[in-house]
Amino acid sequence: MVRAEWAIFEEDYWAINNVLDDLLRSSRASNVVLIDRTGQLVSQCGPEVDFDLTSFASLCAADFEANYQLAKLIGERDFSTLFHQGARESMYLAKIAKGVVLVVLFAKSTTLGLVRLRVKRAVEELNDIIERLYEKLEYRNEEYDTFDETFTRGVEAEIDNLFAD
Amino acid sequence: MSLINYSSREINCKVVYYGPGLGGKTTNIQYVYEKLAPETKGKLVTLATEMDRTLFFDFLPLELGEVKGFKTRFHLYTVPGQVYYNASRKLILRGVDGIVFVGDSSEARFDANIEALYNLHDNLKEYDLSLEQIPFVMQWNKRDMPDAIPIAELNEELNPEGYDNFEGIAVQGVGVFDTLKCVAKKVLRQLQTS
Ligand SMILES: Nc1nc2c(ncn2[C@@H]2O[C@H](COP(=O)(O)OP(=O)(O)O)[C@@H](O)[C@H]2O)c(=O)[nH]1
Ligand SMILES: [Mg+2]
């Protein structure tokens, strides 16, 4: 049994990817990335990127978190979206349920207005999926017995292996 | 917050290095980065000021080999030490799975350790967390300093709970891997409940 904060199962993953796929096409964005608020990459959709996606996810989460603290500081509950404009590439970030963050990268091939419009629908759909996923987690944990003692010992051996002096 | 992705078969865990400013947190992560083979580590990200002190955080992702078809990743973060960066410190703690406290052994920094420990408790409280719930390891760094306080004394004063602790000379790599191994295994144990 596992005591993870959250988990994504196969079917949710595909449901999420379908939404991201739709969003990518309908908004004409260059890339769509889903991360969680602790900076972990959940999924990415679009052509392979030429930057480090792990760092990107971690920095986006920090960006969102910093802005969340800023919002609180000025008496707002939260900023539900953020926009960063670049000369060529721009970024639009939107808050999903349970601390998940949607990041859309887009260039001159589309407009902020269109991206914003399409993101709105995607956010609703993703909210549903994530909420359902959390409900499922409540009672589905025991099915997953991959993470037993053998597993833990296996990973421990990997840890020793990696950090051998 | 550990995230298990059953579809891409990945487990992600977050480990945060906490402690007084200039205690050696960044040095710990830099050593890990330098020592590991390229295929096991990601990019080291450092958001620093000109004075080379961590402004926001350092970030280093590590990847372990597959076990039972699952890949385990550890994301290492450091927090900025200075008091005026507390907002940044707090936000790095969100979703933390394990904490390493890098203390400074030198007598001159004794109070800074106390302050950092109190601050850690306070910041965790804001996320409704406490040290008892989170895998926690201490490293008494800078053992090479001429004014280093004896380990027994440091533990007596700053670690009455008796958390696992290691001696460190991070600039030479001493204690760096032992500390990280210990916290990583604790995080893993937490993931698996009996
Ligand atoms: N003498 C000594 N200096 C150290 C040791 N570890 C780190 N330092 C030095 O202490 C300074 C601050 O280290 P840093 O890792 O940036 O501290 P941080 O603020 O906790 O990230 C740097 O100049 C390091 O080279 C150590 O074990 N012994
Ligand atoms: Mg630092």
CSV table of C-alpha atoms and ligand atoms in Angstrom, one decimal:
chain,number,residue,atom,x,y,z
A,1,MET,CA,0.0,0.0,0.0
A,2,VAL,CA,1.1,3.5,-0.8
A,3,ARG,CA,1.0,6.7,1.1
A,4,ALA,CA,1.5,9.1,-1.7
A,5,GLU,CA,-0.1,12.5,-1.8
A,6,TRP,CA,-1.5,11.8,-5.1
A,7,ALA,CA,-1.2,9.4,-8.0
A,8,ILE,CA,-2.2,9.3,-11.6
A,9,PHE,CA,-3.7,6.1,-13.1
A,10,GLU,CA,-3.5,5.0,-16.7
A,11,GLU,CA,-7.1,6.1,-17.6
A,12,ASP,CA,-6.7,9.5,-16.0
A,13,TYR,CA,-3.5,10.1,-17.8
A,14,TRP,CA,-5.2,9.5,-21.1
A,15,ALA,CA,-8.1,11.7,-20.2
A,16,ILE,CA,-5.7,14.4,-19.2
A,17,ASN,CA,-3.7,14.0,-22.4
A,18,ASN,CA,-6.8,14.2,-24.5
A,19,VAL,CA,-7.7,17.6,-23.0
A,20,LEU,CA,-4.1,18.8,-23.5
A,21,ASP,CA,-4.2,17.6,-27.1
A,22,ASP,CA,-7.4,19.4,-27.8
A,23,LEU,CA,-6.1,22.5,-26.2
A,24,LEU,CA,-2.9,22.4,-28.2
A,25,ARG,CA,-4.7,22.2,-31.5
A,26,SER,CA,-7.7,24.5,-30.8
A,27,SER,CA,-5.5,27.3,-29.3
A,28,ARG,CA,-2.7,26.9,-31.9
A,29,ALA,CA,-0.2,27.0,-29.0
A,30,SER,CA,3.3,25.6,-29.4
A,31,ASN,CA,3.3,23.5,-26.3
A,32,VAL,CA,1.1,22.6,-23.3
A,33,VAL,CA,2.5,21.4,-20.0
A,34,LEU,CA,0.8,20.2,-16.9
A,35,ILE,CA,2.7,20.4,-13.6
A,36,ASP,CA,1.8,20.1,-9.9
A,37,ARG,CA,2.4,22.9,-7.5
A,38,THR,CA,5.5,21.2,-6.0
A,39,GLY,CA,7.2,21.5,-9.4
A,40,GLN,CA,6.8,18.0,-10.7
A,41,LEU,CA,5.9,17.4,-14.3
A,42,VAL,CA,2.6,15.6,-14.9
A,43,SER,CA,2.3,15.6,-18.6
A,44,GLN,CA,3.5,17.5,-21.7
A,45,CYS,CA,1.9,17.8,-25.1
A,46,GLY,CA,3.3,19.2,-28.3
A,47,PRO,CA,6.6,18.8,-30.2
A,48,GLU,CA,9.7,17.9,-28.1
A,49,VAL,CA,11.0,21.1,-26.5
A,50,ASP,CA,14.6,22.2,-26.7
A,51,PHE,CA,14.9,23.3,-23.1
A,52,ASP,CA,15.1,21.3,-19.9
A,53,LEU,CA,11.5,20.4,-19.1
A,54,THR,CA,12.3,19.3,-15.5
A,55,SER,CA,13.8,22.7,-14.6
A,56,PHE,CA,11.0,24.4,-16.5
A,57,ALA,CA,8.4,22.6,-14.4
A,58,SER,CA,10.2,23.4,-11.1
A,59,LEU,CA,10.5,27.1,-12.1
A,60,CYS,CA,6.9,27.4,-13.2
A,61,ALA,CA,5.7,26.0,-9.8
A,62,ALA,CA,7.9,28.5,-8.0
A,63,ASP,CA,6.6,31.3,-10.2
A,64,PHE,CA,3.0,30.3,-9.5
A,65,GLU,CA,3.7,29.9,-5.8
A,66,ALA,CA,5.5,33.3,-5.6
A,67,ASN,CA,2.5,34.9,-7.3
A,68,TYR,CA,0.1,33.2,-4.9
A,69,GLN,CA,2.0,34.7,-2.0
A,70,LEU,CA,1.9,38.1,-3.7
A,71,ALA,CA,-1.8,37.8,-4.1
A,72,LYS,CA,-2.3,37.0,-0.4
A,73,LEU,CA,0.0,40.0,0.4
A,74,ILE,CA,-2.3,42.4,-1.4
A,75,GLY,CA,-5.5,40.9,-0.1
A,76,GLU,CA,-6.4,38.7,-3.1
A,77,ARG,CA,-7.3,35.1,-2.6
A,78,ASP,CA,-5.2,33.9,-5.5
A,79,PHE,CA,-4.3,34.8,-9.1
A,80,SER,CA,-6.0,32.2,-11.1
A,81,THR,CA,-4.0,32.9,-14.2
A,82,LEU,CA,-0.6,34.4,-15.0
A,83,PHE,CA,0.7,35.8,-18.3
A,84,HIS,CA,4.4,36.3,-19.4
A,85,GLN,CA,4.9,38.1,-22.6
A,86,GLY,CA,8.1,37.5,-24.6
A,87,ALA,CA,9.3,38.9,-28.0
A,88,ARG,CA,8.7,35.5,-29.6
A,89,GLU,CA,7.4,33.0,-27.1
A,90,SER,CA,4.8,33.8,-24.4
A,91,MET,CA,3.5,31.8,-21.5
A,92,TYR,CA,0.0,31.6,-20.0
A,93,LEU,CA,-0.4,29.8,-16.7
A,94,ALA,CA,-3.7,28.7,-15.2
A,95,LYS,CA,-4.7,27.2,-11.9
A,96,ILE,CA,-6.4,23.8,-11.8
A,97,ALA,CA,-7.9,22.0,-8.8
A,98,LYS,CA,-5.7,20.5,-6.1
A,99,GLY,CA,-2.6,22.6,-6.9
A,100,VAL,CA,-2.2,21.5,-10.4
A,101,VAL,CA,-1.0,24.2,-12.9
A,102,LEU,CA,-1.6,24.3,-16.6
A,103,VAL,CA,1.1,26.1,-18.7
A,104,VAL,CA,0.6,27.0,-22.3
A,105,LEU,CA,3.6,28.2,-24.4
A,106,PHE,CA,2.6,30.0,-27.5
A,107,ALA,CA,4.2,32.1,-30.3
A,108,LYS,CA,3.0,34.6,-33.0
A,109,SER,CA,0.9,31.9,-34.7
A,110,THR,CA,-1.9,32.6,-32.2
A,111,THR,CA,-3.2,35.3,-29.9
A,112,LEU,CA,-3.5,35.7,-26.2
A,113,GLY,CA,-7.3,36.1,-26.6
A,114,LEU,CA,-7.6,32.8,-28.3
A,115,VAL,CA,-5.3,31.0,-25.9
A,116,ARG,CA,-7.3,32.5,-22.9
A,117,LEU,CA,-10.6,31.4,-24.5
A,118,ARG,CA,-9.5,27.8,-25.1
A,119,VAL,CA,-7.7,27.5,-21.7
A,120,LYS,CA,-11.0,28.4,-20.0
A,121,ARG,CA,-12.7,25.3,-21.3
A,122,ALA,CA,-9.6,23.1,-20.7
A,123,VAL,CA,-9.5,24.2,-17.1
A,124,GLU,CA,-13.0,23.1,-16.5
A,125,GLU,CA,-12.4,19.7,-18.0
A,126,LEU,CA,-9.1,19.2,-16.2
A,127,ASN,CA,-10.8,20.3,-12.9
A,128,ASP,CA,-13.3,17.5,-13.4
A,129,ILE,CA,-10.7,14.9,-14.1
A,130,ILE,CA,-8.5,15.9,-11.2
A,131,GLU,CA,-11.4,16.0,-8.7
A,132,ARG,CA,-12.6,12.6,-9.8
A,133,LEU,CA,-9.0,11.3,-9.5
A,134,TYR,CA,-8.9,12.4,-5.9
A,135,GLU,CA,-12.2,10.8,-5.1
A,136,LYS,CA,-10.9,7.6,-6.6
A,137,LEU,CA,-7.7,7.8,-4.6
A,138,GLU,CA,-9.8,7.6,-1.4
A,139,TYR,CA,-10.7,4.0,-1.9
A,140,ARG,CA,-8.4,2.7,-4.6
A,141,ASN,CA,-5.1,2.7,-2.8
A,142,GLU,CA,-5.1,-0.9,-1.6
A,143,GLU,CA,-5.2,-2.2,-5.2
A,144,TYR,CA,-1.7,-1.1,-5.7
A,145,ASP,CA,0.7,-3.5,-4.0
A,146,THR,CA,3.7,-2.7,-6.3
A,147,PHE,CA,5.3,-0.8,-3.5
A,148,ASP,CA,5.9,-3.6,-1.0
A,149,GLU,CA,9.0,-4.5,0.9
A,150,THR,CA,10.7,-6.0,-2.1
A,151,PHE,CA,10.2,-2.7,-4.0
A,152,THR,CA,11.5,-0.6,-1.1
A,153,ARG,CA,14.6,-2.8,-0.8
A,154,GLY,CA,15.1,-2.6,-4.5
A,155,VAL,CA,15.1,1.2,-4.5
A,156,GLU,CA,17.3,1.3,-1.4
A,157,ALA,CA,19.8,-0.7,-3.3
A,158,GLU,CA,19.6,1.8,-6.2
A,159,ILE,CA,20.1,4.6,-3.7
A,160,ASP,CA,23.3,2.9,-2.4
A,161,ASN,CA,24.4,2.3,-5.9
A,162,LEU,CA,23.9,5.9,-7.0
A,163,PHE,CA,25.7,7.4,-4.0
A,164,ALA,CA,28.6,5.0,-3.7
A,165,ASP,CA,31.6,7.1,-2.8
B,1,MET,CA,4.3,15.7,-2.0
B,2,SER,CA,5.3,12.5,-3.7
B,3,LEU,CA,3.6,12.0,-7.0
B,4,ILE,CA,3.1,8.5,-8.4
B,5,ASN,CA,2.4,8.3,-12.1
B,6,TYR,CA,1.1,4.9,-12.8
B,7,SER,CA,1.0,5.6,-16.5
B,8,SER,CA,4.5,6.8,-17.1
B,9,ARG,CA,5.5,4.6,-14.1
B,10,GLU,CA,7.4,7.3,-12.2
B,11,ILE,CA,7.6,8.3,-8.6
B,12,ASN,CA,8.7,11.8,-7.8
B,13,CYS,CA,9.8,12.9,-4.3
B,14,LYS,CA,10.9,16.3,-3.1
B,15,VAL,CA,13.8,16.8,-0.6
B,16,VAL,CA,14.6,20.2,0.8
B,17,TYR,CA,17.9,21.3,2.3
B,18,TYR,CA,17.2,23.8,5.1
B,19,GLY,CA,19.4,25.7,7.5
B,20,PRO,CA,21.2,29.0,8.3
B,21,GLY,CA,22.6,31.1,5.5
B,22,LEU,CA,26.0,30.1,4.4
B,23,GLY,CA,25.8,26.8,6.2
B,24,GLY,CA,26.7,24.8,3.2
B,25,LYS,CA,23.3,23.8,1.6
B,26,THR,CA,24.3,24.9,-1.9
B,27,THR,CA,27.7,23.3,-1.5
B,28,ASN,CA,26.0,19.9,-0.6
B,29,ILE,CA,23.9,20.0,-3.8
B,30,GLN,CA,26.9,21.1,-5.9
B,31,TYR,CA,28.9,18.2,-4.7
B,32,VAL,CA,26.2,15.8,-5.6
B,33,TYR,CA,25.9,17.3,-9.0
B,34,GLU,CA,29.6,17.1,-9.6
B,35,LYS,CA,30.0,13.5,-8.5
B,36,LEU,CA,27.1,11.9,-10.3
B,37,ALA,CA,27.2,10.4,-13.7
B,38,PRO,CA,25.4,12.5,-16.4
B,39,GLU,CA,22.6,10.0,-17.1
B,40,THR,CA,21.4,10.1,-13.5
B,41,LYS,CA,21.2,13.8,-13.0
B,42,GLY,CA,19.3,16.7,-14.5
B,43,LYS,CA,20.4,20.3,-14.9
B,44,LEU,CA,21.5,22.1,-11.7
B,45,VAL,CA,19.4,25.3,-11.5
B,46,THR,CA,20.6,28.1,-9.3
B,47,LEU,CA,18.8,31.4,-8.8
B,48,ALA,CA,21.5,33.4,-7.1
B,49,THR,CA,22.4,37.1,-6.6
B,50,GLU,CA,25.8,38.6,-7.6
B,51,MET,CA,27.1,37.8,-4.1
B,52,ASP,CA,26.6,34.1,-4.9
B,53,ARG,CA,24.1,33.6,-2.2
B,54,THR,CA,21.0,31.6,-3.0
B,55,LEU,CA,18.2,34.0,-3.8
B,56,PHE,CA,15.3,31.7,-4.5
B,57,PHE,CA,16.5,28.1,-4.6
B,58,ASP,CA,18.9,25.6,-6.1
B,59,PHE,CA,17.3,22.7,-7.8
B,60,LEU,CA,18.7,19.4,-8.8
B,61,PRO,CA,16.7,16.4,-10.1
B,62,LEU,CA,18.1,12.9,-9.7
B,63,GLU,CA,17.0,9.7,-11.2
B,64,LEU,CA,17.4,6.2,-9.8
B,65,GLY,CA,17.4,3.0,-11.8
B,66,GLU,CA,14.1,1.2,-12.4
B,67,VAL,CA,12.7,-1.1,-9.8
B,68,LYS,CA,9.6,-3.3,-10.7
B,69,GLY,CA,9.2,-1.1,-13.7
B,70,PHE,CA,9.0,2.1,-11.8
B,71,LYS,CA,11.5,4.9,-12.0
B,72,THR,CA,12.1,6.9,-8.8
B,73,ARG,CA,13.2,10.6,-9.0
B,74,PHE,CA,14.4,12.8,-6.2
B,75,HIS,CA,14.1,16.5,-6.6
B,76,LEU,CA,16.6,18.3,-4.4
B,77,TYR,CA,16.0,21.9,-3.4
B,78,THR,CA,17.9,24.3,-1.2
B,79,VAL,CA,16.3,27.4,0.4
B,80,PRO,CA,17.9,30.8,0.8
B,81,GLY,CA,19.3,31.4,4.2
B,82,GLN,CA,18.7,35.0,4.9
B,83,VAL,CA,15.8,36.1,7.0
B,84,TYR,CA,14.5,38.5,4.5
B,85,TYR,CA,13.9,35.7,2.0
B,86,ASN,CA,11.4,33.9,4.2
B,87,ALA,CA,8.7,34.1,1.7
B,88,SER,CA,10.8,32.2,-0.8
B,89,ARG,CA,11.8,29.7,1.9
B,90,LYS,CA,8.3,29.0,2.7
B,91,LEU,CA,7.2,28.4,-0.8
B,92,ILE,CA,9.9,25.8,-1.4
B,93,LEU,CA,8.5,23.8,1.5
B,94,ARG,CA,5.3,23.2,-0.3
B,95,GLY,CA,4.8,19.5,-0.8
B,96,VAL,CA,8.1,18.5,0.8
B,97,ASP,CA,8.7,14.8,1.3
B,98,GLY,CA,12.0,15.0,3.3
B,99,ILE,CA,14.1,17.6,4.9
B,100,VAL,CA,17.9,17.9,5.5
B,101,PHE,CA,18.9,20.5,8.0
B,102,VAL,CA,22.4,21.7,7.2
B,103,GLY,CA,23.7,23.2,10.5
B,104,ASP,CA,26.9,25.3,10.8
B,105,SER,CA,29.2,23.8,13.4
B,106,SER,CA,31.1,27.0,14.1
B,107,GLU,CA,30.5,28.7,17.4
B,108,ALA,CA,30.0,32.0,15.7
B,109,ARG,CA,26.9,30.6,13.9
B,110,PHE,CA,25.3,28.8,16.8
B,111,ASP,CA,22.5,31.3,17.2
B,112,ALA,CA,21.9,31.2,13.4
B,113,ASN,CA,21.2,27.5,13.7
B,114,ILE,CA,18.6,28.0,16.5
B,115,GLU,CA,16.9,30.7,14.5
B,116,ALA,CA,16.8,28.5,11.3
B,117,LEU,CA,15.3,25.6,13.3
B,118,TYR,CA,12.6,27.8,14.8
B,119,ASN,CA,11.9,29.2,11.4
B,120,LEU,CA,11.6,25.7,9.9
B,121,HIS,CA,9.0,24.8,12.5
B,122,ASP,CA,7.1,28.0,11.9
B,123,ASN,CA,7.0,27.6,8.2
B,124,LEU,CA,6.0,24.0,8.3
B,125,LYS,CA,3.1,24.9,10.6
B,126,GLU,CA,1.7,27.1,7.9
B,127,TYR,CA,1.3,24.0,5.8
B,128,ASP,CA,-0.1,22.1,8.8
B,129,LEU,CA,3.0,20.0,9.0
B,130,SER,CA,5.4,19.2,11.8
B,131,LEU,CA,8.9,17.7,11.8
B,132,GLU,CA,7.6,14.5,13.4
B,133,GLN,CA,5.6,13.7,10.3
B,134,ILE,CA,8.4,14.3,7.8
B,135,PRO,CA,11.5,12.3,7.2
B,136,PHE,CA,14.2,14.5,8.8
B,137,VAL,CA,18.0,14.3,8.9
B,138,MET,CA,20.6,16.7,10.3
B,139,GLN,CA,24.1,17.4,9.0
B,140,TRP,CA,26.6,19.2,11.2
B,141,ASN,CA,28.6,20.9,8.5
B,142,LYS,CA,31.9,22.7,8.6
B,143,ARG,CA,33.5,20.3,11.0
B,144,ASP,CA,36.9,21.7,9.7
B,145,MET,CA,36.3,25.1,11.3
B,146,PRO,CA,38.7,25.8,14.2
B,147,ASP,CA,35.8,27.0,16.4
B,148,ALA,CA,33.6,23.9,15.6
B,149,ILE,CA,31.4,23.0,18.6
B,150,PRO,CA,31.7,19.3,19.5
B,151,ILE,CA,29.0,17.0,17.9
B,152,ALA,CA,27.7,15.8,21.3
B,153,GLU,CA,27.1,19.4,22.4
B,154,LEU,CA,25.4,20.3,19.1
B,155,ASN,CA,23.1,17.3,19.4
B,156,GLU,CA,22.3,18.0,23.0
B,157,GLU,CA,21.4,21.6,22.3
B,158,LEU,CA,19.8,21.5,18.9
B,159,ASN,CA,18.8,17.9,18.4
B,160,PRO,CA,17.2,16.7,21.7
B,161,GLU,CA,14.8,14.6,19.7
B,162,GLY,CA,17.8,12.6,18.5
B,163,TYR,CA,17.1,12.8,14.8
B,164,ASP,CA,19.7,10.9,12.6
B,165,ASN,CA,22.7,13.2,12.1
B,166,PHE,CA,25.9,13.3,10.2
B,167,GLU,CA,29.2,15.2,10.4
B,168,GLY,CA,29.9,17.1,7.3
B,169,ILE,CA,32.7,19.0,5.5
B,170,ALA,CA,30.7,19.7,2.4
B,171,VAL,CA,33.5,21.6,0.6
B,172,GLN,CA,35.4,18.3,0.6
B,173,GLY,CA,32.3,16.1,0.1
B,174,VAL,CA,32.5,14.6,3.6
B,175,GLY,CA,29.1,13.5,4.8
B,176,VAL,CA,27.3,14.7,1.7
B,177,PHE,CA,26.3,11.3,0.3
B,178,ASP,CA,25.6,9.7,3.7
B,179,THR,CA,23.2,12.5,4.6
B,180,LEU,CA,21.4,12.3,1.3
B,181,LYS,CA,21.2,8.5,1.3
B,182,CYS,CA,19.7,8.6,4.8
B,183,VAL,CA,17.0,11.0,4.0
B,184,ALA,CA,16.2,9.4,0.6
B,185,LYS,CA,15.7,6.0,2.3
B,186,LYS,CA,13.5,7.6,5.0
B,187,VAL,CA,11.3,9.2,2.3
B,188,LEU,CA,11.0,5.8,0.6
B,189,ARG,CA,10.0,4.1,3.8
B,190,GLN,CA,7.4,6.7,4.3
B,191,LEU,CA,6.0,5.9,0.9
B,192,GLN,CA,5.6,2.3,1.8
B,193,THR,CA,3.5,1.7,4.9
B,194,SER,CA,3.5,-1.7,6.5
C,1,LIG,N1,35.3,25.6,5.9
C,1,LIG,C1,34.2,25.1,5.3
C,1,LIG,N2,33.5,25.9,4.5
C,1,LIG,C2,32.4,25.4,3.9
C,1,LIG,C3,31.9,24.1,4.1
C,1,LIG,N3,30.8,23.9,3.4
C,1,LIG,C4,30.6,25.1,2.7
C,1,LIG,N4,31.5,26.0,3.0
C,1,LIG,C5,31.6,27.4,2.5
C,1,LIG,O1,30.6,28.2,3.1
C,1,LIG,C6,30.1,29.1,2.2
C,1,LIG,C7,28.6,29.1,2.1
C,1,LIG,O2,28.2,27.9,1.5
C,1,LIG,P1,26.9,27.7,0.7
C,1,LIG,O3,26.8,26.3,0.3
C,1,LIG,O4,26.7,28.8,-0.3
C,1,LIG,O5,25.8,28.0,1.9
C,1,LIG,P2,24.2,28.1,1.9
C,1,LIG,O6,23.9,29.5,2.1
C,1,LIG,O7,23.8,27.2,3.0
C,1,LIG,O8,23.8,27.6,0.5
C,1,LIG,C8,30.9,28.9,0.9
C,1,LIG,O9,31.9,29.8,0.8
C,1,LIG,C9,31.3,27.5,1.0
C,1,LIG,O10,32.5,27.2,0.3
C,1,LIG,C10,32.7,23.3,5.0
C,1,LIG,O11,32.4,22.1,5.3
C,1,LIG,N5,33.8,23.9,5.6
C,2,MG,MG,22.6,28.5,-0.9
